Short mmCIF file of C-alpha atoms in Angstrom, two decimals:
data_model
loop_
_atom_site.label_atom_id
_atom_site.label_comp_id
_atom_site.label_asym_id
_atom_site.label_seq_id
_atom_site.Cartn_x
_atom_site.Cartn_y
_atom_site.Cartn_z
CA MET A 1 -0.68 -6.30 19.40
CA LYS A 2 0.42 -3.49 21.65
CA VAL A 3 3.54 -3.80 23.79
CA PRO A 4 1.85 -4.33 27.21
CA ARG A 5 -0.40 -7.09 25.87
CA PHE A 6 2.55 -8.71 24.08
CA LYS A 7 4.64 -8.72 27.28
CA THR A 8 1.77 -10.32 29.17
CA TRP A 9 1.35 -12.99 26.48
CA LEU A 10 5.10 -13.64 26.37
CA ALA A 11 5.27 -14.06 30.17
CA ARG A 12 2.64 -16.82 30.04
CA LEU A 13 4.52 -18.96 27.51
CA PRO A 14 6.46 -21.01 30.13
CA SER A 15 3.16 -22.21 31.61
CA LEU A 16 2.10 -23.90 28.35
CA ASN A 17 2.16 -27.69 28.20
CA GLU A 18 3.85 -29.62 25.39
CA PRO A 19 0.84 -29.86 23.00
CA GLN A 20 0.17 -26.16 23.44
CA ARG A 21 3.81 -25.27 22.74
CA ARG A 22 3.68 -27.39 19.62
CA GLN A 23 0.57 -25.53 18.45
CA VAL A 24 2.31 -22.21 19.01
CA LEU A 25 5.33 -23.32 17.00
CA ASP A 26 3.12 -24.59 14.18
CA ALA A 27 1.33 -21.25 14.11
CA LEU A 28 4.61 -19.30 14.03
CA HIS A 29 6.24 -21.42 11.33
CA PRO A 30 4.43 -19.79 8.35
CA ALA A 31 5.16 -16.35 9.75
CA ALA A 32 8.85 -17.23 9.99
CA GLY A 33 8.81 -18.34 6.35
CA LEU A 34 7.13 -15.08 5.36
CA ASP A 35 9.76 -13.05 7.22
CA GLN A 36 12.54 -14.89 5.39
CA VAL A 37 10.97 -14.23 1.99
CA VAL A 38 10.37 -10.54 2.74
CA ALA A 39 13.96 -10.21 3.97
CA ARG A 40 15.25 -11.90 0.80
CA ILE A 41 13.21 -9.53 -1.37
CA ALA A 42 14.58 -6.56 0.57
CA GLN A 43 18.12 -7.88 0.15
CA ALA A 44 17.68 -8.23 -3.61
CA ARG A 45 16.17 -4.75 -3.92
CA ALA A 46 18.17 -2.64 -6.32
CA PRO A 47 19.56 0.73 -5.20
CA GLY A 48 18.34 2.22 -8.48
CA ARG A 49 14.68 1.43 -7.91
CA CYS A 50 12.43 3.29 -10.32
CA CYS A 51 8.75 3.57 -11.11
CA PRO A 52 7.61 0.69 -13.35
CA ARG A 53 5.38 3.08 -15.31
CA CYS A 54 7.50 6.19 -16.02
CA GLY A 55 11.00 5.11 -14.93
CA ASN A 56 11.42 7.97 -12.45
CA GLU A 57 13.81 7.16 -9.59
CA ARG A 58 12.26 9.59 -7.09
CA CYS A 59 9.76 7.83 -4.84
CA HIS A 60 8.76 7.77 -1.20
CA ARG A 61 7.37 5.17 1.16
CA HIS A 62 3.62 4.78 1.02
CA GLY A 63 2.52 2.28 3.65
CA PHE A 64 2.38 -1.52 3.59
CA ALA A 65 0.20 -3.91 1.62
CA ASN A 66 0.35 -7.69 1.34
CA ASP A 67 3.33 -7.76 3.74
CA LEU A 68 5.47 -5.58 1.44
CA GLN A 69 6.55 -1.96 1.63
CA ARG A 70 4.77 0.17 -0.97
CA PHE A 71 6.17 3.26 -2.68
CA ARG A 72 4.65 6.19 -4.52
CA CYS A 73 6.31 7.75 -7.55
CA CYS A 74 6.94 11.49 -7.16
CA ALA A 75 6.40 12.08 -10.88
CA CYS A 76 3.29 10.13 -11.94
CA GLY A 77 1.87 9.21 -8.54
CA ARG A 78 1.77 5.49 -9.25
CA THR A 79 2.15 3.19 -6.24
CA PHE A 80 4.19 -0.01 -6.45
CA ASN A 81 6.10 -2.47 -4.31
CA ASP A 82 9.32 -4.42 -4.68
CA LEU A 83 7.67 -7.11 -6.81
CA SER A 84 5.87 -4.83 -9.26
CA GLY A 85 6.98 -5.62 -12.78
CA THR A 86 8.40 -9.04 -11.84
CA PRO A 87 7.00 -12.50 -12.61
CA LEU A 88 6.16 -12.99 -8.93
CA ALA A 89 3.95 -9.90 -8.72
CA ARG A 90 0.49 -10.50 -7.19
CA LEU A 91 1.29 -14.10 -6.19
CA ARG A 92 -0.08 -15.05 -2.80
CA HIS A 93 1.16 -17.34 0.00
CA LYS A 94 4.62 -15.76 0.15
CA ALA A 95 5.38 -17.83 3.26
CA LYS A 96 5.52 -20.91 1.01
CA TRP A 97 7.83 -19.53 -1.64
CA LEU A 98 11.03 -20.88 -0.11
CA ALA A 99 9.45 -24.31 0.26
CA TYR A 100 8.40 -24.17 -3.37
CA SER A 101 11.92 -23.15 -4.41
CA GLN A 102 13.12 -26.36 -2.75
CA VAL A 103 10.53 -28.25 -4.78
CA LEU A 104 12.06 -26.83 -7.96
CA LEU A 105 15.54 -27.85 -6.85
CA ASP A 106 14.21 -31.36 -6.20
CA SER A 107 12.53 -31.49 -9.65
CA LEU A 108 9.21 -32.75 -8.33
CA SER A 109 6.11 -33.16 -10.46
CA VAL A 110 3.18 -30.79 -10.14
CA ARG A 111 1.10 -33.07 -7.93
CA LYS A 112 3.99 -33.97 -5.63
CA ALA A 113 4.96 -30.31 -5.36
CA ALA A 114 1.40 -29.33 -4.45
CA GLU A 115 1.26 -32.05 -1.80
CA ARG A 116 4.57 -31.05 -0.21
CA VAL A 117 3.95 -27.28 -0.16
CA GLY A 118 0.25 -27.48 0.68
CA VAL A 119 -1.29 -25.70 -2.32
CA HIS A 120 -3.62 -26.74 -5.12
CA ARG A 121 -2.05 -28.49 -8.10
CA ASN A 122 -3.14 -25.64 -10.41
CA THR A 123 -1.35 -23.20 -8.12
CA ALA A 124 1.76 -25.40 -8.17
CA PHE A 125 1.73 -25.44 -11.98
CA ARG A 126 1.21 -21.68 -12.22
CA TRP A 127 3.99 -21.03 -9.70
CA ARG A 128 6.36 -23.30 -11.62
CA HIS A 129 6.29 -21.16 -14.74
CA ARG A 130 6.16 -17.85 -12.89
CA PHE A 131 9.29 -18.85 -10.94
CA LEU A 132 11.03 -20.03 -14.12
CA HIS A 133 10.14 -16.97 -16.21
CA TRP A 134 13.43 -15.21 -15.45
CA VAL A 135 15.39 -18.31 -14.46
CA LYS A 136 15.45 -19.29 -18.14
CA LEU A 137 17.07 -15.91 -18.98
CA ASP A 138 19.92 -16.30 -16.48
CA ARG A 139 22.52 -17.44 -19.02
CA PRO A 140 26.18 -16.66 -19.76
CA ALA A 141 26.84 -13.61 -21.90
CA ALA A 142 29.21 -15.42 -24.27
CA LEU A 143 30.76 -18.80 -25.04
CA ASN A 144 34.54 -18.86 -25.47
CA GLY A 145 37.26 -21.25 -26.53
CA ILE A 146 36.04 -24.52 -27.98
CA VAL A 147 32.26 -24.36 -28.34
CA GLU A 148 30.38 -27.57 -29.02
CA ALA A 149 27.01 -27.21 -30.72
CA ASP A 150 24.45 -29.86 -31.54
CA GLU A 151 20.70 -30.17 -31.71
CA MET A 152 18.28 -32.64 -30.21
CA PHE A 153 14.71 -33.38 -31.22
CA LEU A 154 11.63 -33.99 -29.11
CA LEU A 155 8.20 -34.96 -30.31
CA GLU A 156 6.07 -31.81 -30.36
CA SER A 157 3.37 -31.73 -27.72
CA GLN A 158 0.22 -29.68 -27.26
CA LYS A 159 -0.44 -31.02 -23.78
CA GLY A 160 -3.07 -28.96 -21.97
CA SER A 161 -4.40 -27.26 -25.10
CA CYS A 162 -8.16 -27.11 -25.61
CA THR A 163 -7.79 -27.13 -29.41
CA LEU A 164 -5.25 -29.01 -31.52
CA ASP A 165 -3.91 -28.17 -34.98
CA ARG A 166 -3.44 -31.88 -35.72
CA PRO A 167 -5.23 -35.18 -34.99
CA ALA A 168 -4.93 -36.30 -31.37
CA ARG A 169 -2.53 -39.12 -30.52
CA ARG A 170 -1.93 -41.22 -27.46
CA ARG A 171 0.91 -40.35 -25.16
CA GLY A 172 4.06 -42.27 -25.97
CA ARG A 173 3.32 -42.68 -29.67
CA SER A 174 6.08 -41.96 -32.17
CA ALA A 175 5.99 -39.23 -34.80
CA PRO A 176 3.78 -39.88 -37.85
CA MET A 177 6.77 -39.37 -40.18
CA ARG A 178 10.22 -40.92 -39.99
CA ASN A 179 13.44 -38.95 -39.53
CA ILE A 180 13.41 -35.18 -38.96
CA SER A 181 10.05 -33.63 -39.77
CA ARG A 182 7.64 -30.87 -38.76
CA HIS A 183 6.41 -33.13 -35.96
CA LEU A 184 9.65 -32.67 -33.97
CA ASP A 185 10.78 -29.70 -31.91
CA CYS A 186 14.40 -28.77 -32.62
CA ILE A 187 16.42 -27.72 -29.56
CA LEU A 188 19.85 -26.20 -30.16
CA VAL A 189 22.40 -26.56 -27.35
CA ALA A 190 25.84 -24.91 -27.39
CA ARG A 191 28.33 -25.53 -24.60
CA ASP A 192 31.95 -24.52 -24.14
CA ARG A 193 34.56 -26.53 -22.28
CA THR A 194 34.08 -24.55 -19.05
CA GLY A 195 30.46 -25.72 -18.83
CA ARG A 196 28.75 -22.48 -19.85
CA THR A 197 25.65 -23.42 -21.81
CA ILE A 198 23.05 -21.70 -23.95
CA ASP A 199 20.06 -23.33 -25.61
CA ALA A 200 17.05 -22.37 -27.67
CA VAL A 201 13.97 -23.97 -29.18
CA THR A 202 14.64 -23.03 -32.78
CA GLY A 203 11.36 -24.34 -34.20
CA ARG A 204 10.12 -27.54 -35.78
CA GLY A 205 12.03 -29.57 -38.32
CA ALA A 206 15.66 -29.38 -39.39
CA LEU A 207 18.02 -26.68 -38.17
CA THR A 208 18.72 -23.81 -40.59
CA PRO A 209 21.55 -21.24 -40.82
CA ALA A 210 19.05 -18.43 -40.14
CA GLN A 211 18.14 -20.04 -36.82
CA LEU A 212 21.82 -20.29 -35.90
CA GLU A 213 22.26 -16.59 -36.68
CA ARG A 214 19.33 -15.75 -34.44
CA ASP A 215 20.04 -18.00 -31.45
CA LEU A 216 23.78 -18.77 -31.47
CA LEU A 217 25.62 -15.88 -33.12
CA PRO A 218 24.84 -13.21 -30.44
CA ARG A 219 26.35 -15.43 -27.72
CA LEU A 220 29.32 -16.80 -29.67
CA ASP A 221 32.73 -15.19 -29.20
CA PRO A 222 34.23 -14.24 -32.59
CA GLN A 223 37.49 -16.00 -31.67
CA ALA A 224 35.78 -19.22 -30.59
CA LEU A 225 36.23 -22.53 -32.36
CA LEU A 226 32.85 -23.99 -33.25
CA VAL A 227 32.69 -27.80 -33.19
CA SER A 228 29.61 -29.55 -34.55
CA ASP A 229 28.48 -32.54 -36.53
CA SER A 230 28.60 -32.55 -40.32
CA ARG A 231 25.20 -30.90 -40.84
CA ALA A 232 25.30 -28.38 -43.69
CA ALA A 233 23.64 -25.63 -41.64
CA TYR A 234 26.71 -25.30 -39.40
CA ARG A 235 29.08 -25.10 -42.37
CA ALA A 236 27.03 -22.42 -44.09
CA PHE A 237 26.68 -20.45 -40.84
CA ALA A 238 30.42 -20.59 -40.07
CA ARG A 239 31.39 -19.71 -43.65
CA LYS A 240 29.07 -16.70 -43.78
CA HIS A 241 30.27 -15.19 -40.50
CA ARG A 242 33.92 -16.31 -40.83
CA ILE A 243 33.88 -18.42 -37.69
CA ALA A 244 36.48 -21.14 -37.17
CA HIS A 245 34.65 -24.43 -37.55
CA GLU A 246 35.48 -28.11 -37.21
CA ALA A 247 32.99 -30.84 -38.14
CA ILE A 248 32.79 -34.35 -36.69
CA HIS A 249 31.39 -36.98 -39.05
CA LEU A 250 29.32 -38.93 -36.56
CA ARG A 251 27.43 -40.85 -39.24
CA VAL A 252 30.57 -42.68 -40.33
CA GLY A 253 31.55 -43.54 -36.76
CA VAL A 254 34.02 -40.72 -36.06
CA ARG A 255 33.56 -39.61 -32.45
CA GLY A 256 36.49 -37.27 -32.12
CA ARG A 257 39.99 -36.36 -33.19
CA HIS A 258 42.85 -34.08 -32.15
CA LEU A 259 43.72 -30.74 -33.66
CA GLY A 260 47.15 -30.05 -32.26
CA SER A 261 46.73 -30.15 -28.49
CA ARG A 262 42.96 -29.64 -28.63
CA ALA A 263 40.43 -32.46 -28.56
CA ILE A 264 37.72 -32.02 -31.20
CA HIS A 265 34.45 -33.73 -30.24
CA VAL A 266 30.86 -33.02 -29.23
CA GLN A 267 30.69 -35.42 -26.30
CA ASN A 268 30.06 -32.69 -23.71
CA VAL A 269 26.98 -31.34 -25.44
CA ASN A 270 25.70 -34.84 -26.22
CA ALA A 271 26.04 -35.79 -22.55
CA TYR A 272 24.02 -32.68 -21.69
CA HIS A 273 21.35 -33.87 -24.13
CA GLN A 274 21.16 -37.22 -22.38
CA ARG A 275 20.90 -35.67 -18.93
CA PHE A 276 18.13 -33.33 -20.07
CA LYS A 277 16.09 -36.09 -21.71
CA ALA A 278 16.46 -38.41 -18.71
CA TRP A 279 15.43 -35.58 -16.35
CA LEU A 280 12.44 -34.69 -18.54
CA LEU A 281 11.02 -38.22 -18.27
CA GLY A 282 9.97 -37.54 -14.68
CA PHE A 283 7.34 -35.05 -15.88
CA ARG A 284 5.61 -37.50 -18.25
CA GLY A 285 5.65 -35.14 -21.19
CA VAL A 286 5.71 -31.35 -21.35
CA ALA A 287 4.00 -28.99 -23.76
CA SER A 288 6.16 -27.54 -26.52
CA ARG A 289 5.27 -23.99 -25.53
CA TYR A 290 6.87 -24.53 -22.10
CA LEU A 291 10.12 -26.09 -23.35
CA PRO A 292 12.19 -22.88 -22.85
CA ASN A 293 11.21 -22.85 -19.17
CA TYR A 294 12.28 -26.47 -18.70
CA LEU A 295 15.56 -25.83 -20.50
CA GLY A 296 16.27 -22.95 -18.13
CA TRP A 297 15.23 -25.08 -15.15
CA ARG A 298 17.62 -27.85 -16.13
CA TRP A 299 20.47 -25.39 -16.69
CA ALA A 300 19.87 -23.88 -13.25
CA ILE A 301 20.28 -27.19 -11.43
CA ASP A 302 22.80 -28.86 -13.73
CA GLY A 303 26.04 -29.45 -11.90
CA GLY A 304 24.70 -27.79 -8.74
CA ARG A 305 24.99 -24.30 -10.22
CA VAL A 306 22.01 -23.21 -8.11
CA SER A 307 22.15 -25.12 -4.85
CA SER A 308 20.12 -23.03 -2.38
CA VAL A 309 16.50 -21.95 -2.28
CA GLU A 310 17.54 -18.37 -1.52
CA HIS A 311 19.65 -18.21 -4.69
CA LEU A 312 16.83 -19.61 -6.80
CA LEU A 313 14.35 -17.14 -5.31
CA CYS A 314 16.67 -14.22 -6.07
CA ILE A 315 16.92 -15.34 -9.71
CA ALA A 316 13.14 -15.72 -9.89
CA ILE A 317 12.69 -12.20 -8.51
CA GLY A 318 15.28 -10.93 -10.94
CA VAL A 319 15.81 -7.21 -11.41
CA ILE A 320 13.39 -5.38 -9.13
CA ASN A 321 12.05 -2.10 -10.50
CA ARG A 322 15.41 -1.21 -11.99
CA LYS A 323 16.13 0.48 -15.28
CA ARG A 324 17.20 -1.98 -17.94
#
């Protein structure tokens, strides 16, 4: 709208009655949400923006598309915007992204999220895992001091799959085999006394030293004290890499002890297990292939670490067109 027409339209606003003013506000509300999202994306834009194809940092503005500024690479000629190369690229309805971020903070189910935001339930499900793609990677670089490590097991699920590699079973049934077996997903959780937490879906069945080397060793400070239960995998892992290790014999009723002035127990990580399992019940079962996303989701909201929709959106956007 050109300036003269806009001034004429703006001058007529006081003559609107109450229902008409309400209609105007309802029409402007999505646009206001879109402006907030675009501003948040611009704020998170990295100074070292580069072409997602060739990595060249020289680019120039090249018009607008889908409410975002586009750029053209001076080297290869590729055009891109601030969301190219991110999990949120090509997603529509940007005006509803902040509302959906609030849905994630509230841990709503897919259907309730779709109803609140005003999108289809398939869109709500797709958005959930696109938003969580980089949220699950936002973890501490290292665990220090006393590090508690323990694993929990969940019944493997192929929910949503068109083909199964096993006979179908009703929801809520127990595993076909007792104790730890190939029917259970093993989730390793390590947590230090400051609350920093890392986790990983190591596979199915019992935990092995090779899995600890892959998922725990890169994030474990060499001077840390590893505290675990009496499982042999932890002893072999600590012995091989010369890591200080203390074991708690939970099977014989030992819950903790003191080593000088330090309390040796795994109660912090076990409490985290309980919170995660109780939180997961609200989704009525999740597929095993999506467990890393839910682990990252829980870590993001545990203890109020991510308390605002803007913060969650910035994590979901992640590094924008920046060299890694």
